[in-house]
Amino acid sequence: MGNRFQVQDRFKSGAQYIDGELRPGTSGRNHAIVDPATGEQVLVYDLAGSDDVDAAVAAARAAFPGWAGATPGERSDALHRFASVLAEQAEDLARAESLQCGKPIKLSREFDVPGTVDNTAFFAGAARHLQGQSAGEYSGDHTSYVRREPIGVVGSVAPWNYPLQMAAWKVLPAIAAGNTIVLKPAEITPLTSLMFAEAATEAGIPDGVLNIVTGTGREAGERLVGHPDVAMTSFTGSTPVGKRVAEVATATVKRLHLELGGKAPFVVFDDADLDAAVHGAVAGALINSGQDCTAATRVYVQRPLHDAFVAGVADLMATVRLGDPFDPSTDLGPLVSHTQRDRVAGFVDRARSYATVVTGGRAPGGDLAKGAYYLPTLISGAAQDSEVVQSEIFGPVLVVLPFDSDDEGIALANDTPYGLAASAWSRDVYRTGRATREIKAGCVWVNDHIPIISEMPHGGYKASGFGKDMSVYSFEEYTQVKHVMYDNTAVVRKDWHRTIFGDR
């Protein structure tokens, strides 16, 4: 295995980042971060308890007046410096991300880290554009305008599949809008979130604006989401956990933003470019070992192309190189943990009783046996109502089903509880136009699957949650909209007063 990122000295002071400094957690329990490629422990740290959450929230609350009172230009300048610091630390961030997640280093270097730097630069610009409706005399006697104001302390919870990018998606729109934030990353993958916060301090963002508490969801997460001084909660994760977050958050009437699970359909019409669809499906299914809420998970192929598509995907999957995440030639790393690998294997093993495992369907042996690896897997012949079609597997597993008419293909695409992302493949602009209108998902790609950009929003329909990450649309989540109305008449007794007392 290649040279790993060294974390022991980097985080010897602890894995909590509160009021501008690393410190140990006070829960009395610790947690081991495990390299999923080897099964070896790389860091043991003290978990956050409720006292740590309280301290982080207090730091964020104390920092709020100064940060909210800064001009948009001042916040923008700080975020521009932040982007520069992240760019300087790109290699360390990429190596830390690959270590804790098992991502191939080429994915961390070419997707996760540059995407995060770009997102930071985007919000540096967006911080100057917190716009409301133009001022106007809508009643005739008054001038109205709209202010956007920060909400307060935001308490966010991020998942383990893209720790660095998810930290950025939570933090950047919140602080660009003038809020302060406490972020709880997943306890199995906190390293790059902590490095992100350290970079913010190095860039001159004031202490307390960005705080990290690393603990379990049951203890640190629920305390953060339910904290009376937290004005808003943003959560990314599974739909079942999202329901629990909503229960806890609504008890204190918080603003709530949820980005939950997905089961993205990939609809291939019979006039599609077959080779392009095959390549797109393999890439879209296997990114991050399939641990992506927008990953292609269920492919619907119009019957004339179905058999050739299945054969093409199976052949292409056979060329994918599993290996050491730090080897630049590795295509597919391990899943994030052995627990997740076994969960994925369970879905595939149960599917053998009702479907065909065309390729893959097992963990590799040899040098990779100690890691949480699982072969790229293709399943055909499953029924629409089967578990592998309806449930989020979150692994390198792709299910292919046939359809006949366009009506059927679109209906099948919509036939799950989820609605986060989808794609449609066709050379016919009218077919793809119909698909983009009728597929119920927050993002529909045409003749591609997966790319995201900072300027465009990300968020779902149905059980995939509500609200948007990235883009200026995210400010809808992180600002209060206030209507201000000035009387222009200087008249003591207004005409409308007669409806309350007296006559005209």
XYZ file of C-alpha atoms in Angstrom:
504
model
C 0.000 0.000 0.000
C 1.223 3.484 -0.868
C 2.444 6.148 1.521
C -0.484 7.268 3.649
C -1.320 10.708 5.005
C -0.002 10.982 8.581
C -2.671 12.169 11.014
C -1.442 11.322 14.513
C 0.595 14.492 15.002
C -1.856 16.660 13.052
C -4.729 15.890 15.435
C -2.922 15.159 18.691
C -4.807 18.076 20.307
C -8.168 16.493 19.539
C -10.853 16.224 16.889
C -13.127 19.060 18.002
C -12.642 22.537 16.526
C -14.269 25.114 18.757
C -13.667 28.865 18.823
C -10.609 28.619 16.592
C -8.726 25.733 18.179
C -8.523 21.954 18.244
C -9.474 20.338 21.518
C -10.411 16.852 22.773
C -13.999 15.758 23.213
C -15.447 15.343 26.686
C -17.914 12.483 26.230
C -15.623 10.017 27.965
C -15.618 7.748 24.913
C -13.279 7.507 21.977
C -13.501 6.437 18.373
C -11.023 4.862 15.975
C -10.734 6.089 12.396
C -9.984 3.077 10.209
C -8.351 3.022 6.790
C -10.960 1.041 4.803
C -8.324 -0.140 2.334
C -6.333 -1.983 5.009
C -8.563 -2.287 8.056
C -5.879 -0.542 10.142
C -6.546 2.181 12.711
C -5.068 5.549 11.765
C -6.311 7.726 14.633
C -8.111 7.297 17.936
C -9.769 10.439 19.257
C -12.152 11.526 22.028
C -15.741 11.925 20.886
C -17.772 15.060 21.489
C -20.390 15.065 24.198
C -23.226 17.464 24.908
C -20.895 19.868 26.734
C -18.771 20.197 23.612
C -21.858 20.950 21.523
C -22.909 23.595 24.049
C -19.436 25.161 23.913
C -19.429 25.205 20.116
C -22.891 26.747 19.951
C -21.881 29.364 22.536
C -18.808 30.232 20.444
C -20.917 30.535 17.305
C -23.489 32.654 19.103
C -20.809 34.989 20.437
C -19.266 35.359 16.976
C -22.593 36.005 15.243
C -23.057 39.764 15.827
C -19.623 40.643 14.468
C -19.797 38.325 11.467
C -23.394 39.246 10.619
C -22.435 42.923 10.921
C -19.511 42.610 8.523
C -20.129 44.068 5.098
C -20.737 41.711 2.182
C -17.390 42.849 0.797
C -15.584 41.929 4.002
C -17.142 38.459 4.065
C -16.346 38.085 0.378
C -12.697 38.991 0.909
C -12.413 36.447 3.727
C -13.899 33.724 1.543
C -11.533 34.567 -1.320
C -8.613 34.116 1.100
C -10.218 30.876 2.276
C -10.292 29.547 -1.300
C -6.610 30.410 -1.711
C -5.614 28.599 1.480
C -7.583 25.511 0.429
C -5.889 25.538 -2.972
C -2.475 25.678 -1.283
C -3.410 22.682 0.878
C -5.001 20.684 -1.927
C -2.632 17.713 -1.824
C -2.934 17.240 1.944
C -6.722 17.472 1.692
C -6.810 14.907 -1.112
C -4.600 12.454 0.749
C -6.559 12.805 3.980
C -9.826 12.278 2.102
C -8.523 9.126 0.424
C -7.182 7.808 3.712
C -10.405 8.093 5.691
C -12.842 7.241 2.876
C -10.902 4.861 0.632
C -11.439 7.071 -2.405
C -9.008 6.604 -5.282
C -6.499 9.441 -5.060
C -7.354 10.526 -8.599
C -10.970 11.097 -7.507
C -9.917 13.093 -4.447
C -7.430 15.164 -6.451
C -9.589 15.770 -9.503
C -13.128 15.927 -8.078
C -13.501 16.369 -4.316
C -10.781 18.912 -3.630
C -11.001 21.127 -6.734
C -14.791 21.071 -6.437
C -14.500 22.354 -2.888
C -12.043 25.093 -3.839
C -14.332 26.163 -6.677
C -17.361 26.163 -4.388
C -15.497 28.387 -1.928
C -14.539 30.812 -4.681
C -18.133 30.851 -5.925
C -19.534 31.799 -2.527
C -16.846 34.445 -2.144
C -18.503 36.152 -5.095
C -22.048 35.281 -4.107
C -21.573 36.901 -0.684
C -21.879 40.266 -2.447
C -25.196 39.401 -4.062
C -27.703 38.828 -1.268
C -30.451 40.541 -3.185
C -34.117 41.106 -2.464
C -36.996 42.551 -4.452
C -36.404 46.075 -5.731
C -37.893 48.944 -3.785
C -41.237 50.150 -5.039
C -44.537 51.828 -4.148
C -46.754 48.764 -4.296
C -49.577 50.203 -2.187
C -49.313 53.671 -3.673
C -48.778 55.314 -0.279
C -45.782 53.304 0.890
C -42.338 52.298 -0.282
C -41.553 48.630 0.244
C -38.319 46.753 -0.023
C -36.967 43.383 1.003
C -33.991 42.708 3.234
C -32.168 39.404 3.462
C -30.785 38.840 6.940
C -28.779 35.978 8.422
C -30.734 33.554 10.583
C -28.245 33.067 13.424
C -26.410 29.947 14.521
C -26.756 27.072 12.053
C -26.341 23.496 13.281
C -25.480 21.199 10.379
C -24.889 17.467 10.089
C -22.864 16.072 7.173
C -22.417 12.494 5.891
C -19.377 10.269 5.399
C -19.408 9.784 1.627
C -18.027 13.209 0.607
C -16.774 14.659 3.900
C -14.878 17.622 2.464
C -17.435 18.608 -0.155
C -20.347 18.173 2.234
C -18.604 20.341 4.822
C -18.238 23.017 2.148
C -21.837 22.692 0.981
C -23.054 23.205 4.553
C -20.621 25.879 5.675
C -20.161 28.172 2.684
C -23.688 29.464 1.980
C -24.311 29.763 5.708
C -21.305 31.969 6.429
C -21.487 33.844 3.120
C -24.944 34.989 4.223
C -23.614 36.134 7.601
C -24.546 33.179 9.790
C -22.200 31.290 12.083
C -22.171 27.513 12.133
C -21.522 24.359 14.119
C -20.952 21.358 11.849
C -21.071 17.746 12.945
C -19.279 15.528 10.422
C -19.648 11.765 10.474
C -17.511 10.394 13.269
C -15.844 7.894 10.908
C -14.616 10.594 8.480
C -13.916 13.888 10.319
C -10.384 14.636 9.133
C -10.995 16.915 6.162
C -13.827 18.770 7.905
C -11.373 19.663 10.663
C -8.745 20.669 8.104
C -11.372 22.793 6.344
C -12.095 24.639 9.589
C -8.395 25.154 10.286
C -7.989 26.614 6.800
C -10.836 29.049 7.502
C -9.001 30.335 10.569
C -5.761 30.609 8.604
C -7.649 32.692 6.033
C -8.707 35.148 8.719
C -12.320 34.078 9.263
C -12.970 35.007 12.916
C -12.890 32.418 15.678
C -16.311 30.982 16.405
C -17.711 31.535 12.922
C -17.000 27.904 11.985
C -16.931 25.168 14.635
C -16.697 21.368 14.318
C -18.021 18.835 16.825
C -17.124 15.240 16.085
C -19.391 12.811 17.879
C -22.147 10.294 17.414
C -25.489 11.211 15.933
C -27.382 10.049 18.984
C -25.394 12.214 21.385
C -23.708 15.121 19.604
C -26.052 15.206 16.612
C -29.306 15.233 18.523
C -27.983 17.787 21.003
C -26.949 20.059 18.134
C -30.185 19.693 16.168
C -32.326 20.241 19.248
C -30.239 23.008 20.796
C -32.370 26.030 21.759
C -29.726 28.491 20.521
C -29.514 26.873 17.064
C -31.840 28.681 14.664
C -31.525 26.347 11.673
C -30.583 22.757 10.924
C -29.209 21.459 7.632
C -28.821 17.700 7.301
C -27.494 15.460 4.544
C -27.864 11.717 4.972
C -30.319 8.861 4.747
C -34.072 9.401 4.648
C -34.751 7.426 7.874
C -32.234 9.533 9.816
C -33.579 12.670 8.129
C -37.014 11.890 9.558
C -35.504 11.735 13.045
C -33.654 15.028 12.473
C -36.945 16.633 11.467
C -38.652 15.367 14.619
C -35.943 16.802 16.862
C -35.607 20.099 14.970
C -39.305 20.880 14.758
C -39.660 20.590 18.525
C -37.944 23.982 18.720
C -39.436 25.345 15.460
C -36.185 25.596 13.545
C -35.596 26.324 9.872
C -34.946 22.914 8.307
C -33.065 21.857 5.175
C -32.870 18.155 4.280
C -30.874 16.483 1.497
C -31.702 12.806 1.838
C -31.415 9.524 -0.031
C -31.674 8.832 -3.713
C -32.244 6.012 -6.171
C -31.405 7.714 -9.424
C -32.954 6.340 -12.623
C -30.945 6.238 -15.853
C -33.393 6.042 -18.771
C -32.008 4.837 -22.114
C -34.347 5.301 -25.083
C -33.964 3.145 -28.184
C -32.348 5.915 -30.258
C -29.604 6.619 -27.689
C -25.907 6.384 -28.437
C -25.379 2.917 -26.950
C -21.646 3.260 -26.326
C -22.118 6.628 -24.624
C -24.886 5.209 -22.430
C -22.779 2.193 -21.454
C -19.822 4.364 -20.484
C -22.060 6.840 -18.681
C -23.776 4.103 -16.703
C -20.536 2.527 -15.499
C -19.074 5.880 -14.513
C -22.320 7.050 -12.928
C -22.769 3.823 -10.973
C -19.213 3.401 -9.716
C -18.219 6.930 -8.702
C -17.042 6.871 -5.095
C -17.680 3.093 -5.100
C -21.361 3.869 -5.661
C -21.566 5.741 -2.361
C -23.233 8.756 -3.926
C -26.857 9.768 -3.465
C -27.036 10.789 -7.136
C -25.247 7.693 -8.473
C -26.880 5.803 -11.331
C -28.513 2.881 -9.539
C -31.364 1.630 -11.735
C -31.137 1.677 -15.512
C -34.245 1.399 -17.682
C -33.336 0.440 -21.237
C -35.861 0.370 -24.062
C -36.133 -3.237 -25.130
C -34.349 -3.068 -28.539
C -31.126 -1.969 -26.777
C -31.494 -3.905 -23.530
C -29.394 -7.011 -24.198
C -26.576 -5.125 -25.904
C -26.526 -2.611 -23.052
C -26.259 -5.349 -20.407
C -23.432 -7.025 -22.314
C -21.601 -3.736 -22.814
C -21.833 -2.733 -19.149
C -20.652 -6.166 -18.003
C -17.649 -5.998 -20.336
C -16.723 -2.475 -19.244
C -17.106 -3.263 -15.531
C -14.647 -6.138 -15.998
C -11.944 -3.606 -16.954
C -12.309 -1.499 -13.784
C -9.151 -1.700 -11.652
C -9.592 -2.222 -7.906
C -6.586 -1.407 -5.787
C -4.746 0.777 -3.338
C -6.470 4.189 -3.201
C -3.056 5.876 -3.235
C -2.055 4.226 -6.507
C -2.874 6.749 -9.282
C -3.963 3.905 -11.570
C -6.657 2.613 -9.186
C -10.190 3.105 -10.509
C -12.242 1.733 -7.620
C -11.328 1.850 -3.953
C -12.994 0.131 -1.015
C -16.279 1.112 0.500
C -16.017 3.378 3.515
C -16.105 0.513 6.028
C -16.428 -3.225 6.328
C -19.880 -2.661 7.785
C -20.956 -0.824 4.644
C -19.352 -3.489 2.432
C -21.291 -6.206 4.242
C -24.518 -4.213 3.943
C -24.046 -3.948 0.170
C -23.210 -7.649 -0.071
C -26.426 -8.437 1.776
C -28.531 -6.676 -0.863
C -26.793 -8.583 -3.654
C -26.971 -11.948 -1.912
C -30.699 -11.567 -1.272
C -31.218 -10.581 -4.917
C -29.843 -13.917 -6.140
C -33.192 -15.530 -5.284
C -35.153 -13.324 -7.703
C -32.674 -11.816 -10.197
C -29.451 -12.556 -12.084
C -26.066 -11.301 -10.933
C -24.460 -10.769 -14.331
C -21.018 -9.801 -13.048
C -19.355 -9.053 -9.729
C -21.390 -9.818 -6.650
C -18.537 -10.607 -4.272
C -15.580 -9.206 -2.374
C -12.180 -9.742 -4.001
C -9.534 -11.970 -2.481
C -5.782 -11.769 -2.534
C -4.064 -8.550 -1.500
C -7.388 -6.702 -1.230
C -9.080 -9.171 1.115
C -8.291 -7.100 4.232
C -9.985 -4.024 2.819
C -13.685 -3.205 2.446
C -13.643 -3.859 -1.293
C -16.539 -5.107 -3.425
C -16.459 -5.864 -7.121
C -18.471 -3.764 -9.592
C -21.789 -5.560 -9.772
C -24.487 -5.724 -12.440
C -27.912 -7.222 -11.785
C -30.622 -7.942 -14.360
C -34.036 -9.559 -14.274
C -35.211 -7.909 -11.052
C -38.843 -6.850 -10.680
C -39.703 -3.167 -10.300
C -40.997 -3.733 -6.767
C -37.931 -5.690 -5.622
C -35.575 -4.529 -2.901
C -32.617 -3.807 -5.186
C -34.774 -1.548 -7.364
C -36.575 0.311 -4.592
C -33.990 0.634 -1.793
C -30.825 2.705 -1.630
C -27.908 0.246 -1.686
C -25.057 2.790 -1.632
C -22.460 0.587 -3.241
C -21.049 -0.341 -6.677
C -24.247 -2.085 -7.761
C -26.247 -1.327 -10.911
C -29.643 -2.848 -11.723
C -30.914 -2.961 -15.332
C -34.562 -3.384 -16.348
C -36.245 -3.245 -19.780
C -39.168 -1.070 -20.844
C -41.281 -0.846 -23.991
C -43.030 2.504 -24.492
C -41.742 5.951 -23.552
C -44.705 6.287 -21.200
C -43.600 3.155 -19.370
C -39.973 4.252 -19.115
C -40.847 7.580 -17.509
C -43.413 5.963 -15.205
C -40.835 3.429 -14.012
C -38.285 6.190 -13.461
C -40.733 7.929 -11.121
C -41.748 4.735 -9.337
C -39.705 4.986 -6.130
C -40.099 7.199 -3.054
C -36.988 9.164 -4.043
C -36.431 12.097 -6.388
C -32.916 13.454 -6.126
C -31.391 12.955 -9.586
C -31.994 11.184 -12.899
C -30.744 11.078 -16.459
C -32.287 10.568 -19.903
C -30.384 9.251 -22.913
C -31.631 9.933 -26.448
C -30.728 11.790 -29.648
C -34.299 13.115 -29.850
C -34.710 16.551 -28.282
C -38.460 16.047 -27.867
C -37.963 12.792 -25.975
C -35.370 14.261 -23.670
C -37.439 17.418 -23.232
C -40.384 15.338 -22.099
C -38.166 13.372 -19.713
C -36.765 16.531 -18.121
C -40.301 17.826 -17.570
C -41.911 14.643 -16.295
C -39.237 12.904 -14.236
C -39.690 14.054 -10.655
C -36.156 14.797 -9.510
C -34.150 17.815 -8.423
C -31.653 17.310 -11.247
C -32.154 15.642 -14.632
C -29.114 15.205 -16.847
C -29.405 14.636 -20.586
C -26.860 12.259 -22.159
C -24.662 12.431 -19.061
C -24.916 11.531 -15.385
C -23.150 12.948 -12.288
C -21.533 16.331 -13.162
C -22.292 19.154 -10.728
C -21.294 22.804 -10.802
C -21.209 25.473 -8.114
C -23.544 27.803 -10.015
C -26.448 25.330 -10.115
C -28.581 24.044 -7.216
C -28.565 20.539 -5.772
C -31.542 19.136 -3.882
C -34.414 16.724 -4.162
C -38.091 15.994 -4.521
C -40.253 13.607 -2.489
C -38.402 11.461 0.083
C -35.095 12.926 -1.096
C -35.807 16.019 0.999
C -36.219 19.723 0.333
C -34.079 22.819 -0.011
C -30.963 23.439 -2.089
C -27.213 23.212 -1.657
C -24.808 25.232 -3.822
C -25.755 28.138 -6.107
C -27.435 31.384 -5.057
C -30.603 29.355 -4.489
C -29.004 28.061 -1.288
C -29.415 31.538 0.208
C -33.135 30.766 0.363
C -32.222 28.288 3.104
C -29.781 30.466 5.019
C -31.464 33.884 5.118
C -34.543 35.441 6.635
C -36.552 37.552 4.208
C -37.837 40.736 5.832
C -40.342 43.161 4.320
C -39.708 46.794 5.263
C -42.546 49.307 4.543
C -42.316 53.110 4.804
C -45.287 55.469 4.845
C -44.785 58.236 2.277
C -47.806 60.460 3.060
C -47.097 61.981 6.507
C -50.896 61.900 6.976
C -51.918 61.468 10.620
C -55.266 59.843 9.978
C -55.065 57.314 7.195
C -58.136 56.519 5.118
C -58.035 52.875 6.195
C -58.353 53.861 9.878
C -62.114 54.331 9.387
C -62.461 50.564 9.145
C -61.348 50.460 12.778
C -62.855 53.688 14.203
C -64.841 56.721 13.068
C -66.213 57.683 9.685
C -64.665 59.017 6.482
